PDB file of C-alpha atoms in Angstrom:
ATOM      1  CA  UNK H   1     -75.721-112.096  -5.643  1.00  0.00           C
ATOM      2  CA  UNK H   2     -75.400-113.685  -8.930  1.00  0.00           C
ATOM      3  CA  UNK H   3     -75.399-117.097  -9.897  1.00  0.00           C
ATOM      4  CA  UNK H   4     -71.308-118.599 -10.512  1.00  0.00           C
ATOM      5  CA  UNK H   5     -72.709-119.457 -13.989  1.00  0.00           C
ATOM      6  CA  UNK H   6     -73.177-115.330 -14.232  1.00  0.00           C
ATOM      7  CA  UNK H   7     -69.822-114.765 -12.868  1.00  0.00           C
ATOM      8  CA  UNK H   8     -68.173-116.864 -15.239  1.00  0.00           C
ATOM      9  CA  UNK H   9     -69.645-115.133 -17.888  1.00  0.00           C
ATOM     10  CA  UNK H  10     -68.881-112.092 -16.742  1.00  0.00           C
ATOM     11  CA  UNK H  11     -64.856-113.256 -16.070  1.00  0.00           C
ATOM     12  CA  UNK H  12     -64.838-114.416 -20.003  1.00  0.00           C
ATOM     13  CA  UNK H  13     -66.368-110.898 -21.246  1.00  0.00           C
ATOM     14  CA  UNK H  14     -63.693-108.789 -18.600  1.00  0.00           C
ATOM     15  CA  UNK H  15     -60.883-111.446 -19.982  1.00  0.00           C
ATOM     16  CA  UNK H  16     -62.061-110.001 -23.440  1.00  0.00           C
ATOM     17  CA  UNK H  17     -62.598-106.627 -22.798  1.00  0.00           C
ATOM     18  CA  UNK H  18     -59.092-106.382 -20.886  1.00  0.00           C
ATOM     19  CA  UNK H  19     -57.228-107.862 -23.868  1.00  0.00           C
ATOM     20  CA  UNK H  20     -58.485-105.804 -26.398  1.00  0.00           C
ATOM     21  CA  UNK H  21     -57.862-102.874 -24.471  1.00  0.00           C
ATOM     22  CA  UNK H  22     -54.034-103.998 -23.522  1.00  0.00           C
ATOM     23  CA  UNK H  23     -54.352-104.492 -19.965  1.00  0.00           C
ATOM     24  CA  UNK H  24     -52.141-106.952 -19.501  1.00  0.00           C
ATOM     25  CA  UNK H  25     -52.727-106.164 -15.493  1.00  0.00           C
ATOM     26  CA  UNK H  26     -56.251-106.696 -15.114  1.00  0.00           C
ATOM     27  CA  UNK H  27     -56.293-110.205 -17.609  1.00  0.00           C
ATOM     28  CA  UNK H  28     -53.555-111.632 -14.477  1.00  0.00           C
ATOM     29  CA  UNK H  29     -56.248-110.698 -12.298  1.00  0.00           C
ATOM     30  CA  UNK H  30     -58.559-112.946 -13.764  1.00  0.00           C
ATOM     31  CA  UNK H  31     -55.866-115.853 -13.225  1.00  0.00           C
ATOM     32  CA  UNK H  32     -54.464-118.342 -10.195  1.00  0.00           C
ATOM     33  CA  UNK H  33     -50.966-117.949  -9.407  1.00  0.00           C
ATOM     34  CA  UNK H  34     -50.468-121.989 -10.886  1.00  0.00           C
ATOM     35  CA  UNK H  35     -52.182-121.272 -14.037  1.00  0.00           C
ATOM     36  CA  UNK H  36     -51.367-123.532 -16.971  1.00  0.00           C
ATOM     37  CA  UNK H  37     -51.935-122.826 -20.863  1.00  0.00           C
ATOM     38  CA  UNK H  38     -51.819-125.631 -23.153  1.00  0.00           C
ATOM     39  CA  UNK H  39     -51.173-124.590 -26.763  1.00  0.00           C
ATOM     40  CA  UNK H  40     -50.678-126.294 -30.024  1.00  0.00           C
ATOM     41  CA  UNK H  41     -47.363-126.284 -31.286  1.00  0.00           C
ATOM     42  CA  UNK H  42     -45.814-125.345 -27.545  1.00  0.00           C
ATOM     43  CA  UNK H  43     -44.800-126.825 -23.997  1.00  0.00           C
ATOM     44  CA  UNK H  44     -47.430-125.322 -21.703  1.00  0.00           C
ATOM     45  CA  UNK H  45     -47.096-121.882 -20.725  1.00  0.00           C
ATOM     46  CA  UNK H  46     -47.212-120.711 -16.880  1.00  0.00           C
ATOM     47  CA  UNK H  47     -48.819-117.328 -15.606  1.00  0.00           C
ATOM     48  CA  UNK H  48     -45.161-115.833 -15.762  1.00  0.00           C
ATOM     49  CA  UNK H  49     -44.349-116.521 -19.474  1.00  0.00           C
ATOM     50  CA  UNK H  50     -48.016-115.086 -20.184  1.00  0.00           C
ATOM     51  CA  UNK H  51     -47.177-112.256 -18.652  1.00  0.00           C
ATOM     52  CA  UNK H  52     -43.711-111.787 -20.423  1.00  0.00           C
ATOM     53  CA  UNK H  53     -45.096-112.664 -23.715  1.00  0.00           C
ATOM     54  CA  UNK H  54     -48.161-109.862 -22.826  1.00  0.00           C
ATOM     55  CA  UNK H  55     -46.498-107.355 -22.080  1.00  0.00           C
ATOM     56  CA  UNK H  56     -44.956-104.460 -24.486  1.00  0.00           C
ATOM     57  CA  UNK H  57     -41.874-102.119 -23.853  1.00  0.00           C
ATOM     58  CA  UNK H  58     -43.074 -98.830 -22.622  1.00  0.00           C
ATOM     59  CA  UNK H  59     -43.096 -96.424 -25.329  1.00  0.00           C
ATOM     60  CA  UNK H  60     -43.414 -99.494 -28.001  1.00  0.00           C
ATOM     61  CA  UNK H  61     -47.104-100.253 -29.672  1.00  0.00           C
ATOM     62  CA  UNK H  62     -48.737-102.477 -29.062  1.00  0.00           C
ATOM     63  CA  UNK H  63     -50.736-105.566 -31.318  1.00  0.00           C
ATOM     64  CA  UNK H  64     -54.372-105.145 -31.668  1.00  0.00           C
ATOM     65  CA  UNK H  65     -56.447-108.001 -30.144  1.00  0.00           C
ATOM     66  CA  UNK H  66     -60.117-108.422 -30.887  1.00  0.00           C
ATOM     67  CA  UNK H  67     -62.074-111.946 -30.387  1.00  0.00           C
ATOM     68  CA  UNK H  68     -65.333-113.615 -29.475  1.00  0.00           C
ATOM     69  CA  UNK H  69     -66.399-116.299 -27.791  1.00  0.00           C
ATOM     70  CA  UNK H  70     -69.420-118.355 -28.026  1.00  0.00           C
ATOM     71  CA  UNK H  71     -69.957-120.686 -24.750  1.00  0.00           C
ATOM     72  CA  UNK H  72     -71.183-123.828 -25.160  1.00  0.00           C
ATOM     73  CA  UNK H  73     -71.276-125.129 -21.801  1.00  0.00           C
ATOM     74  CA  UNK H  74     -70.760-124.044 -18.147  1.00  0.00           C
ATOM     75  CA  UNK H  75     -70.088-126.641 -15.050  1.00  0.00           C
ATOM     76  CA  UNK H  76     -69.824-125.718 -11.849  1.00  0.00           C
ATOM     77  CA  UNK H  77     -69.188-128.254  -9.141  1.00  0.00           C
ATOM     78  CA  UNK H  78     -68.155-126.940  -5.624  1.00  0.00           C
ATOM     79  CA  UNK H  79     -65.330-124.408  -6.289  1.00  0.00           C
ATOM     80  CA  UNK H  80     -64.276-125.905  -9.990  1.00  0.00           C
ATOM     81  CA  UNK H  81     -65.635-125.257 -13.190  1.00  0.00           C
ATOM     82  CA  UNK H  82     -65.568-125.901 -16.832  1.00  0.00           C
ATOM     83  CA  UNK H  83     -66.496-124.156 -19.538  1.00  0.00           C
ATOM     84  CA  UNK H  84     -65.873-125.313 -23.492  1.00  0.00           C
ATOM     85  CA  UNK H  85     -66.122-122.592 -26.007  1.00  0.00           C
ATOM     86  CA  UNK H  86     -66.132-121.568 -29.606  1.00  0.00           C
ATOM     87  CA  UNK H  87     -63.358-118.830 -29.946  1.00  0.00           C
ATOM     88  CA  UNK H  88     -62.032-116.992 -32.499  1.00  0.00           C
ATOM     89  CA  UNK H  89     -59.184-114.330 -32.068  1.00  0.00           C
ATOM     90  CA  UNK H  90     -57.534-111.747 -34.573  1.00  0.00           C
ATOM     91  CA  UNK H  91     -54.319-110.173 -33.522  1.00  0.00           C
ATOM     92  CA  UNK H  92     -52.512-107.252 -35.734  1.00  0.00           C
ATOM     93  CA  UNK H  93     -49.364-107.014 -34.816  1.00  0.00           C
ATOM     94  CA  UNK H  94     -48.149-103.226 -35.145  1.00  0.00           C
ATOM     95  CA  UNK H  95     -47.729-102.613 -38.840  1.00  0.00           C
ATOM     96  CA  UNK H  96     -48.393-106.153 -40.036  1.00  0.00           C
ATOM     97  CA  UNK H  97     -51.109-108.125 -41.425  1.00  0.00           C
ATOM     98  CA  UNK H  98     -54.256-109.870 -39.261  1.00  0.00           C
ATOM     99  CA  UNK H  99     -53.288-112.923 -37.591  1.00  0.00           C
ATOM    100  CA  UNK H 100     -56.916-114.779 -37.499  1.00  0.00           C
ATOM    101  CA  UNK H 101     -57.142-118.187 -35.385  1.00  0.00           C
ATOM    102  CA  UNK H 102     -60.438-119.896 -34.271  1.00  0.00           C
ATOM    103  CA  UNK H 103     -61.320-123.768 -32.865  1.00  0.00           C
ATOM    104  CA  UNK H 104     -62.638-124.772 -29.209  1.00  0.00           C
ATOM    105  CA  UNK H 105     -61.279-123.827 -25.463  1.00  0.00           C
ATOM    106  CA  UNK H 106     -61.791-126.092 -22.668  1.00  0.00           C
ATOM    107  CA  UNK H 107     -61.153-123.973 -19.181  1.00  0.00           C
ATOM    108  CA  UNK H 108     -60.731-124.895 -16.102  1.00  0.00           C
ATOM    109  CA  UNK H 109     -61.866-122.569 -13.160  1.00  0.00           C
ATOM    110  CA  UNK H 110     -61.575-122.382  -9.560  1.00  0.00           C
ATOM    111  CA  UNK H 111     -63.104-120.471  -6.674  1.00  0.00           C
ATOM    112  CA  UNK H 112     -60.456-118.615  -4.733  1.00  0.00           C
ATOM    113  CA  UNK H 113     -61.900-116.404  -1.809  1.00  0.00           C
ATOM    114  CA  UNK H 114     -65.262-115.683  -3.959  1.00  0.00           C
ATOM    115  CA  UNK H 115     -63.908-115.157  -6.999  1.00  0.00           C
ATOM    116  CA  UNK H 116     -63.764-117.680  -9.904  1.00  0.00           C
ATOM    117  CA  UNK H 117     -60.057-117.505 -11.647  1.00  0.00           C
ATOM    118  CA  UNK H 118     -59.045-119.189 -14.570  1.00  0.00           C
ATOM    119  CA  UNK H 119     -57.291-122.612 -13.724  1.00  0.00           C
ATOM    120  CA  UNK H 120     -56.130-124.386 -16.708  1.00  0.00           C
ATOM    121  CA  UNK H 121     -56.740-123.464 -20.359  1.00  0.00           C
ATOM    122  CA  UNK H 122     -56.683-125.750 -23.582  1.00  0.00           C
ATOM    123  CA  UNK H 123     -57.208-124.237 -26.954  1.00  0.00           C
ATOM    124  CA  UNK H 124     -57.222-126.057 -30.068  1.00  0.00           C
ATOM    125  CA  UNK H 125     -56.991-122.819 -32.065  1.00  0.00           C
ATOM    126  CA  UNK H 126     -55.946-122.809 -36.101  1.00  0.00           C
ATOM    127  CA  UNK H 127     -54.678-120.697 -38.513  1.00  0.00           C
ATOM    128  CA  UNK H 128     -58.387-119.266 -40.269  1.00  0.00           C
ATOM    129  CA  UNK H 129     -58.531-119.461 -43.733  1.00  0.00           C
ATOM    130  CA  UNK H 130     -59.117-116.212 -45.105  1.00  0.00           C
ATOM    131  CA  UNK H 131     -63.010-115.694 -46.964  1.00  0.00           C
ATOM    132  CA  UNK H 132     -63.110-115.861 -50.578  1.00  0.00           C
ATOM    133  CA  UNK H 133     -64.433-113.478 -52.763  1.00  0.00           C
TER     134      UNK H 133
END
């Protein structure tokens, strides 16, 4: 069995993997039903206006989303956890120029019949300032 830290790690690279490869259905998965997104700039965002801003008309593309994350800290106590993080995101939206953002997370996670789901989110994410040449 692995350790929660593992699975943790494991939901963050699936989280990844799912966005970049647009399914919108498996990055839910990874969620509770009460999650809550706090974003700069916005009143917090529930698991249903994720999912509406996630998803794309059939037919329509789709924005490219590639990212890392570099975890700083894990803390598990009972069935809730925190992790902080270093992320950085780019999206392309179809036909338009590389939206690049990057700053610290701070998630929340809790154990729901095994499984640790993503809780509550903060990200202090900004506008990256493109490299000079």
């Amino acid at each position: 069995m692995q350790s929660d830290e593992q699975q943790i790690r494991d939901l963050v690279a699936t989280w990844h993997a799912a966005s970049k490869a647009g399914d919108v259905d498996t990055v839910l998965s990874l969620m509770t039903d009460d999650v809550v997104f706090l974003v700069p700039g916005r009143e917090p965002m529930n698991k249903a206006e994720f999912e509406a801003l996630s998803r794309v008309p059939p037919g329509s593309p789709r924005p490219q989303i590639d990212g890392t994350t570099d975890i700083q800290e894990i803390v598990v106590a009972g069935d809730l956890a925190y992790l902080w993080s270093k992320l950085a995101v780019t999206v392309t939206p179809p036909g338009g120029q590389p939206i690049a953002r990057a700053g610290h997370t701070l998630t929340v996670l809790r154990r729901v019949n095994g499984r640790w789901l993503l809780a509550r989110d903060a990200n202090l994410l900004a506008p990256m300032q493109p490299a000079s040449r």
